[in-house]
Amino acid sequence: MSVLKLDNVSKHFGGVIAAEKVDIEVPAGQITGLIGPNGAGKTTIVNMITGMLPVTGGTISVAGNDITRAAAHEICRAGLARTFQNIRLLPEASVIDNIMVGFHRHEHSSTLAALLGLGSANRETRDMRDRAMALLDRFGMAGLAAYPAGGLSYGHQRKVEMMRALASDPQFILLDEPIAGMNDVESDALAEIFQGFAGSGKGVLLIEHNVRFVSRLCNRVYVLDGGRLICEGTPEQVLNDPAVITAYLGG
Amino acid sequence: MSQLIAGYLPLFDLYLLHLGLAFSQYIVLRAGVFSLASAALAGIGAYTAGIFAVKLGAHPLLGLTAGTLTGMLAALFLSIPLARLRGVYQAIATVAFIQIVVSLNIYSEGLTGGAMGLNGIPKSVGTGSLLIAAAAVTYLVWAIERNRLGRAFNAIRQDEAVAASLGISITWHQSLAFAISGALAGLFGGLQAYHSYALDPNQFGFHLLITILSYVILGGRNSVLGPLIGTAILIILPELARPLAANRMVIYGAMLIVVINYLPKGIADTVIQQVRDRRLRLSGGAS
């Protein structure tokens, strides 16, 4: 069984400890939760996994391959995809173009073919467009394909970002606060999508504020506070842990 | 009638030459590199081609190939330090590069003719050759725009972190854009050398930088039509008002200020966007 594994991972910004000796395992086919109050270091963890922040100590591996020091674009090729806490789409580009960028990992036409506009490169573009359209259909957004992504509603932008992450066909998806600012109907729809990911054998790391949402979806939950893991276990165990209650409600 | 056309032929030649340089500038901006080095790279290509013809008596095709390759190699070399810089720092570094190339051309008198310039280059390039080269370059840029390279360039330009998270190698793509930019500048520098009998080192200085940049800013940075339109307007405009032709740079400067304020995306991109928005509004209203 393939696992995304953080082993003793630390991150220091000068004297500030953003993460200290964190051990997390994200197994394939399950949704794993990572919760914690503001400033607990959740996004720092995601940024370290995806290669956007250098790791101070410890190792990160995907299915046994060490990716601790790999560059961000290599980590994507190892089968990891993410969404961003503050949505980051290409605002000038249309919805479908945003999703097509996500297929980059699967584009194999030669550079020369791409430069000269040869048939193989053009076929590839058509093929990617069809696959992006299929994704849009699945998410019920086919009608918005041609619209500039920057003008969409918040909920739609979130979905586009998710489709883009999905386009790279990752083994593991890291979702950084995916339902922030959404109402219950919207977040329920996304919950179904996340369960679909896990059902199709992908590993999901769900970073959230919303404890109720996490406990409903996750098999296992990690709680971070001040850069340290203070608790881990099933949602019931974690929610009844005194240290977690103190961290969330104040001591 | 034929006399009228013949009268405007030099202007058309100038358009084709500068179109290649405009595309050289366009392609790096497209990939999110704020490089202004095209003027210097054109100088390198022009002098290489010129020296090949004057000192070695080489065939023009060989000289053009040499100019293209040196332009590309110089660009690749420059891309190494530039990969560590971003935004305005890249612009400053490339302006410095232009000064270095101009100075080198002035000081290495034995090879380049120094401040006197390189003279007596046989003219072997006419409107026909320029037209072929310009058409080929336009096709190249258009092809890039339509496939995976264009998509990767777009992603990098708009958000590097997102591009990297999707598996796009920023260094590799920006170096590629740089190599293309250098090759285009080198080729059109070489064409200029074989078109105009003589080269002057200051011809490839700050003046040319502003000129090339104006074409792309005025025309538009994200569509192959941008440089085509921008270059045409800025070449023709001063000729329409003849007395102004001597003050070309004043016009360019004034136009840049107006365009940056009122058409920040350039003419072509603004029109394309308006057409698209209108089509979306109409189709949205129908369904």
XYZ file of C-alpha atoms in Angstrom:
538
model
C 0.000 0.000 0.000
C 1.370 3.355 -1.063
C 1.885 5.949 1.659
C 2.851 9.628 1.854
C 5.019 9.770 4.927
C 6.499 12.615 6.992
C 9.172 11.409 9.353
C 10.435 13.713 12.105
C 9.978 16.801 9.891
C 10.969 20.211 11.272
C 10.923 23.750 9.958
C 12.533 26.740 11.652
C 12.310 30.314 10.373
C 15.273 31.818 12.190
C 14.282 31.345 15.825
C 10.604 30.706 15.083
C 9.547 27.073 15.152
C 6.912 26.467 12.467
C 7.078 22.676 12.683
C 8.910 20.477 15.154
C 9.424 16.723 14.752
C 6.177 16.096 12.908
C 5.272 12.516 11.931
C 2.302 12.098 9.612
C 1.210 9.179 7.449
C -1.284 9.610 4.614
C -2.297 6.201 3.270
C -3.776 5.753 -0.203
C -7.529 5.238 -0.391
C -8.273 7.233 2.767
C -8.900 10.788 3.844
C -6.502 11.925 6.537
C -7.250 15.133 8.413
C -4.835 17.768 9.667
C -6.433 20.315 11.960
C -5.220 22.973 14.315
C -5.873 26.577 15.293
C -4.646 29.531 13.251
C -0.876 29.680 13.018
C -0.464 26.056 14.063
C 1.725 25.392 11.020
C -0.705 23.503 8.775
C 0.081 25.344 5.572
C 3.799 25.171 6.389
C 3.457 21.381 6.344
C 1.792 21.449 2.919
C 4.420 23.835 1.587
C 7.199 21.568 2.798
C 5.626 18.462 1.273
C 5.183 20.185 -2.094
C 8.724 21.552 -2.163
C 7.805 25.213 -1.831
C 9.633 25.557 1.477
C 12.973 23.891 2.196
C 12.791 21.400 5.067
C 15.008 22.082 8.102
C 15.137 18.479 9.280
C 13.522 15.071 8.792
C 12.428 13.238 5.660
C 9.345 13.166 3.423
C 8.678 10.209 1.154
C 6.051 9.046 -1.338
C 5.682 5.287 -1.682
C 9.216 4.867 -0.386
C 10.779 7.538 -2.656
C 12.512 10.309 -0.740
C 11.227 13.711 -1.954
C 12.529 15.801 0.945
C 14.877 17.912 -1.181
C 13.226 17.498 -4.590
C 12.212 20.609 -6.560
C 8.523 21.537 -6.617
C 7.967 20.429 -10.213
C 9.626 17.060 -9.574
C 7.343 16.448 -6.606
C 4.315 16.866 -8.836
C 5.795 14.222 -11.105
C 6.127 11.907 -8.106
C 2.324 11.950 -7.946
C 1.405 14.795 -5.610
C -1.030 17.615 -6.292
C -2.305 20.427 -4.107
C -4.834 23.201 -3.885
C -4.040 26.535 -2.284
C -5.552 28.090 0.821
C -6.082 31.370 -1.015
C -7.286 30.180 -4.425
C -4.609 30.577 -7.065
C -5.964 30.323 -10.598
C -4.509 31.909 -13.701
C -6.992 34.795 -13.732
C -6.394 35.899 -17.330
C -6.914 32.413 -18.731
C -10.250 30.764 -19.441
C -11.568 28.007 -17.205
C -10.651 25.271 -19.660
C -7.156 26.680 -20.180
C -6.651 26.657 -16.419
C -7.488 22.989 -16.292
C -5.419 22.129 -19.356
C -2.311 23.469 -17.614
C -2.883 20.760 -15.021
C -2.277 18.075 -17.634
C 1.318 19.227 -18.083
C 2.682 16.138 -16.386
C 1.107 13.966 -19.074
C 2.243 15.938 -22.085
C 4.897 14.060 -23.987
C 5.105 15.645 -27.425
C 8.713 16.600 -28.168
C 9.899 20.180 -27.774
C 10.749 20.289 -31.465
C 7.236 19.166 -32.418
C 5.836 21.847 -30.127
C 8.089 24.540 -31.594
C 7.250 23.664 -35.174
C 3.556 23.071 -34.522
C 3.746 19.515 -35.848
C 0.783 17.148 -35.852
C 1.758 15.286 -32.702
C 1.778 18.492 -30.621
C -1.554 19.628 -32.052
C -3.151 16.220 -31.484
C -1.946 16.347 -27.909
C -3.569 19.762 -27.430
C -6.877 18.448 -28.789
C -6.635 15.396 -26.571
C -5.965 17.529 -23.454
C -8.878 19.778 -24.349
C -11.197 16.766 -24.553
C -9.988 15.444 -21.217
C -10.411 18.879 -19.595
C -13.935 19.038 -21.005
C -14.689 15.598 -19.520
C -13.532 16.834 -16.104
C -15.705 19.942 -16.436
C -18.654 17.717 -17.274
C -18.031 15.600 -14.200
C -18.023 18.711 -12.009
C -21.089 20.128 -13.751
C -19.269 23.203 -15.068
C -19.032 22.488 -18.810
C -21.076 25.603 -19.572
C -18.421 27.849 -18.040
C -15.467 26.449 -20.016
C -14.831 29.577 -22.086
C -15.206 32.127 -19.276
C -12.165 33.830 -17.751
C -11.434 32.055 -14.472
C -10.899 35.308 -12.569
C -14.560 36.260 -12.968
C -16.105 33.114 -11.497
C -17.785 32.867 -8.116
C -15.731 31.700 -5.167
C -17.216 28.217 -5.104
C -16.637 27.727 -8.823
C -13.052 28.922 -8.551
C -12.448 26.337 -5.834
C -13.800 23.639 -8.092
C -11.612 24.762 -11.001
C -8.581 24.570 -8.747
C -9.592 21.072 -7.724
C -10.052 19.970 -11.322
C -6.634 21.380 -12.163
C -5.073 19.366 -9.342
C -6.977 16.302 -10.470
C -5.828 16.754 -14.072
C -2.285 15.738 -13.149
C -3.804 12.403 -12.014
C -2.030 12.431 -8.666
C -1.698 9.560 -6.222
C -2.036 12.007 -3.335
C -3.986 15.250 -3.099
C -3.296 17.909 -0.490
C -6.308 20.151 0.097
C -5.481 23.328 2.000
C -8.713 24.565 3.610
C -10.869 23.656 0.601
C -14.228 24.652 2.110
C -13.227 27.954 3.671
C -15.975 30.486 3.045
C -18.493 27.973 1.682
C -22.009 27.280 2.857
C -23.212 23.819 3.932
C -24.682 22.872 0.566
C -21.460 23.712 -1.250
C -19.245 21.977 1.273
C -21.464 18.862 1.226
C -21.016 18.697 -2.540
C -17.250 18.907 -2.112
C -17.291 16.294 0.647
C -18.774 13.855 -1.849
C -16.032 14.682 -4.325
C -13.338 14.085 -1.700
C -14.853 10.740 -0.804
C -14.785 9.957 -4.514
C -11.018 10.630 -4.554
C -10.436 8.251 -1.683
C -12.818 5.709 -3.202
C -10.771 5.666 -6.389
C -7.653 4.798 -4.377
C -6.078 8.246 -4.000
C -4.702 9.410 -0.679
C -6.155 12.712 0.548
C -4.658 15.037 3.148
C -7.396 17.418 4.223
C -6.253 20.537 6.044
C -9.158 22.269 7.725
C -10.330 24.617 10.435
C -13.752 23.113 10.516
C -13.579 20.279 13.053
C -17.054 18.989 12.266
C -16.304 18.659 8.558
C -13.047 16.838 9.252
C -14.504 14.425 11.763
C -17.260 13.494 9.333
C -14.887 12.649 6.478
C -11.622 11.445 7.928
C -10.446 8.013 8.956
C -7.626 9.485 10.963
C -6.930 12.987 12.256
C -3.742 14.762 13.285
C -3.890 17.871 15.455
C -1.178 20.503 15.192
C -0.576 23.340 17.631
C 2.403 25.656 17.717
C 4.186 23.489 15.145
C 3.914 20.308 17.221
C 1.554 17.372 16.905
C -0.465 17.334 20.097
C -2.777 14.461 19.247
C -3.620 11.858 16.623
C -6.230 9.150 16.244
C -9.768 8.574 15.065
C -12.010 11.647 14.988
C -13.767 10.585 18.249
C -10.507 10.080 20.109
C -9.143 13.411 18.945
C -12.245 15.461 19.669
C -12.391 14.188 23.248
C -8.706 14.759 23.940
C -8.213 17.421 26.645
C -5.122 18.863 24.924
C -7.102 19.411 21.718
C -9.983 21.049 23.564
C -7.532 23.359 25.301
C -5.818 24.264 22.029
C -9.103 25.157 20.355
C -10.932 26.813 23.240
C -7.988 28.262 25.122
C -6.789 26.996 28.491
C 1.776 53.247 -58.743
C 4.853 51.029 -58.838
C 6.882 54.101 -57.975
C 4.738 54.660 -54.917
C 5.305 51.084 -53.761
C 9.021 51.367 -54.434
C 9.065 54.511 -52.318
C 7.656 52.690 -49.338
C 9.732 49.548 -49.776
C 12.493 50.638 -47.343
C 9.809 51.247 -44.739
C 8.387 47.784 -45.324
C 11.888 46.287 -44.979
C 12.307 48.125 -41.689
C 8.960 46.740 -40.547
C 9.994 43.154 -41.290
C 13.372 43.572 -39.581
C 11.878 45.079 -36.463
C 9.054 42.552 -36.420
C 11.609 39.804 -35.789
C 13.128 41.802 -32.937
C 9.672 42.504 -31.516
C 8.973 38.750 -31.443
C 12.312 38.214 -29.723
C 11.171 40.585 -26.973
C 7.657 39.141 -26.965
C 8.661 35.548 -26.360
C 10.602 36.240 -23.151
C 7.872 38.458 -21.713
C 5.421 35.715 -22.602
C 7.368 33.259 -20.443
C 7.461 35.665 -17.509
C 11.053 36.855 -17.916
C 11.422 40.623 -17.710
C 14.445 40.657 -20.000
C 15.266 43.627 -22.223
C 18.326 41.981 -23.768
C 16.977 41.598 -27.315
C 18.752 44.746 -28.545
C 22.134 43.432 -27.385
C 21.471 39.934 -28.719
C 20.577 41.463 -32.086
C 23.869 43.356 -31.951
C 25.767 40.150 -31.281
C 24.035 38.411 -34.195
C 24.556 41.393 -36.499
C 28.259 41.717 -35.744
C 28.837 37.972 -36.005
C 27.152 37.879 -39.405
C 28.945 41.049 -40.492
C 32.369 39.757 -39.441
C 31.706 36.454 -41.187
C 30.986 38.308 -44.412
C 33.672 41.010 -44.239
C 36.609 39.169 -42.665
C 35.945 35.607 -43.807
C 34.026 36.224 -46.989
C 31.515 33.604 -45.874
C 28.288 32.814 -47.715
C 25.334 34.835 -46.339
C 23.512 31.682 -45.226
C 26.527 30.600 -43.205
C 26.809 34.096 -41.711
C 23.105 34.137 -40.774
C 23.389 30.708 -39.172
C 26.404 31.878 -37.193
C 24.558 35.033 -36.132
C 21.526 33.013 -35.031
C 23.626 30.537 -33.065
C 25.749 33.178 -31.296
C 22.590 35.077 -30.389
C 21.125 31.899 -28.937
C 24.291 30.920 -27.062
C 24.678 34.430 -25.609
C 21.062 34.282 -24.459
C 21.511 30.870 -22.849
C 24.628 32.126 -21.091
C 22.719 35.187 -19.859
C 19.838 33.034 -18.650
C 22.035 31.439 -15.973
C 22.426 34.535 -13.773
C 18.956 35.806 -14.722
C 17.289 32.652 -13.399
C 18.224 33.850 -9.911
C 16.589 37.256 -10.421
C 12.969 38.329 -10.804
C 11.049 41.247 -12.231
C 12.715 44.630 -12.259
C 16.078 43.135 -11.256
C 16.074 41.113 -14.456
C 15.353 44.301 -16.386
C 18.261 46.122 -14.726
C 20.660 43.229 -15.340
C 19.733 43.005 -19.020
C 20.103 46.764 -19.526
C 23.599 46.388 -18.063
C 24.180 43.551 -20.538
C 23.263 45.886 -23.403
C 25.833 48.418 -22.193
C 28.484 45.706 -21.968
C 27.852 44.539 -25.538
C 27.897 48.105 -26.896
C 31.182 48.792 -25.068
C 32.777 45.558 -26.247
C 31.827 46.384 -29.822
C 33.441 49.810 -29.457
C 36.635 48.611 -27.762
C 37.476 45.527 -29.812
C 38.425 47.626 -32.824
C 40.401 44.945 -34.620
C 37.387 42.703 -34.936
C 34.376 45.017 -35.013
C 35.766 48.232 -36.446
C 35.229 49.967 -33.090
C 33.405 53.266 -32.928
C 33.731 53.666 -36.683
C 31.508 50.671 -37.145
C 31.778 47.694 -39.442
C 31.654 48.825 -43.056
C 31.605 47.331 -46.507
C 29.276 44.430 -45.754
C 27.996 43.096 -49.077
C 24.227 43.527 -49.388
C 22.728 40.119 -49.880
C 19.342 40.422 -48.187
C 16.345 42.020 -49.895
C 12.641 42.296 -49.212
C 12.044 38.709 -50.335
C 14.417 37.134 -47.816
C 13.083 39.379 -45.053
C 9.532 38.393 -45.891
C 10.386 34.688 -45.692
C 12.184 35.129 -42.354
C 9.362 37.226 -40.871
C 6.725 34.745 -42.001
C 8.690 31.833 -40.552
C 9.080 33.594 -37.207
C 5.415 34.553 -37.061
C 4.511 30.917 -37.690
C 6.942 29.727 -34.996
C 5.489 32.051 -32.364
C 1.947 31.161 -33.416
C 2.719 27.433 -33.167
C 4.259 27.792 -29.716
C 1.199 29.660 -28.537
C -1.099 26.823 -29.497
C 0.494 23.892 -27.703
C 2.040 22.747 -24.455
C 4.896 25.279 -24.496
C 2.470 28.175 -24.754
C 0.405 26.758 -21.884
C 3.505 26.335 -19.719
C 4.707 29.883 -20.535
C 1.266 31.266 -19.611
C 1.236 29.449 -16.294
C 4.742 30.579 -15.360
C 4.010 34.193 -16.293
C 0.867 34.356 -14.216
C 1.926 32.390 -11.133
C 5.243 30.610 -10.738
C 4.244 28.715 -7.591
C 1.188 27.284 -9.313
C 3.221 26.351 -12.393
C 5.767 24.497 -10.256
C 3.042 22.729 -8.279
C 1.698 21.402 -11.597
C 5.052 19.917 -12.548
C 6.236 22.706 -14.861
C 9.981 23.313 -14.644
C 10.385 27.075 -14.492
C 14.120 27.169 -15.188
C 13.849 24.870 -18.188
C 10.990 26.750 -19.831
C 12.462 30.184 -19.204
C 15.814 29.067 -20.596
C 14.012 27.754 -23.670
C 12.188 31.060 -24.106
C 15.514 32.822 -23.741
C 17.198 30.600 -26.315
C 14.382 31.265 -28.804
C 14.548 34.988 -28.066
C 18.322 35.001 -28.599
C 18.085 33.022 -31.830
C 15.418 35.375 -33.218
C 17.396 38.469 -32.226
C 20.587 36.962 -33.681
C 18.884 36.048 -36.948
C 17.282 39.441 -37.451
C 20.468 41.197 -36.372
C 22.257 39.192 -39.072
C 19.584 40.071 -41.624
C 20.030 43.715 -40.740
C 23.804 43.421 -41.271
C 23.319 41.964 -44.749
C 20.618 44.481 -45.574
C 22.293 47.756 -44.724
C 26.005 47.645 -45.777
C 27.271 48.910 -42.415
C 26.859 48.439 -38.659
C 27.289 51.005 -35.923
C 27.805 49.842 -32.321
C 25.342 52.361 -30.883
C 22.673 51.108 -33.242
C 22.095 48.242 -30.771
C 21.922 50.298 -27.601
C 19.301 51.776 -25.322
C 17.533 53.413 -28.253
C 16.754 50.074 -29.874
C 15.666 48.612 -26.521
C 12.987 51.288 -26.127
C 11.904 50.895 -29.733
C 11.460 47.112 -29.495
C 9.766 47.290 -26.122
C 7.322 49.916 -27.435
C 6.207 47.608 -30.257
C 5.251 44.865 -27.820
C 3.692 47.089 -25.155
C 1.622 48.994 -27.689
C 0.576 45.951 -29.683
C 0.002 43.476 -26.872
C 2.003 40.896 -24.983
C -0.182 37.807 -25.077
C -1.163 37.297 -28.684
C 0.865 36.792 -31.818
C -1.067 39.740 -33.287
C 0.419 42.098 -30.685
C 3.898 42.548 -32.178
C 2.479 42.471 -35.728
C 0.161 45.390 -34.980
C 2.404 47.313 -32.582
C 5.361 47.310 -34.959
C 3.185 48.358 -37.901
C 1.678 51.311 -36.052
C 4.930 52.627 -34.655
C 6.763 52.319 -37.978
C 4.028 53.901 -40.072
C 2.872 56.623 -37.695
C 5.949 58.876 -37.835
C 5.951 58.575 -41.651
C 2.366 59.814 -41.902
C 3.346 63.004 -40.149
C 6.685 63.544 -41.832
C 7.918 66.445 -39.699
C 7.574 64.185 -36.682
C 9.743 61.435 -38.133
C 12.873 63.089 -36.808
C 11.361 63.005 -33.335
C 10.466 59.323 -33.428
C 11.608 58.722 -29.850
C 9.443 61.554 -28.507
C 6.407 59.998 -30.165
C 7.279 56.538 -28.871
C 7.704 57.839 -25.347
C 4.439 59.759 -25.389
C 2.553 56.819 -26.883
C 3.952 54.448 -24.283
C 2.706 56.662 -21.463
C -0.756 56.915 -23.027
C -0.986 53.196 -23.793
C 0.218 52.059 -20.367
C -2.465 54.250 -18.791
C -5.427 53.587 -21.025
C -4.698 50.278 -22.779
C -2.446 48.455 -20.326
C -2.845 45.192 -22.230
C -1.970 46.685 -25.590
C -4.173 47.109 -28.631
C -4.440 43.501 -29.855
C -5.030 41.946 -26.437
C -7.670 44.540 -25.557
C -9.580 43.981 -28.796
C -9.342 40.173 -28.482
C -10.660 40.364 -24.932
C -13.551 42.599 -25.933
C -14.533 40.284 -28.776
C -14.421 37.302 -26.424
C -16.442 39.049 -23.716
C -19.078 40.067 -26.241
C -19.340 36.517 -27.587
C -19.692 35.129 -24.049
C -22.387 37.701 -23.220
C -24.335 36.854 -26.352
C -24.096 33.086 -25.912
C -24.891 33.417 -22.201
C -27.974 35.483 -23.036
C -29.195 32.915 -25.555
C -29.020 29.837 -23.357
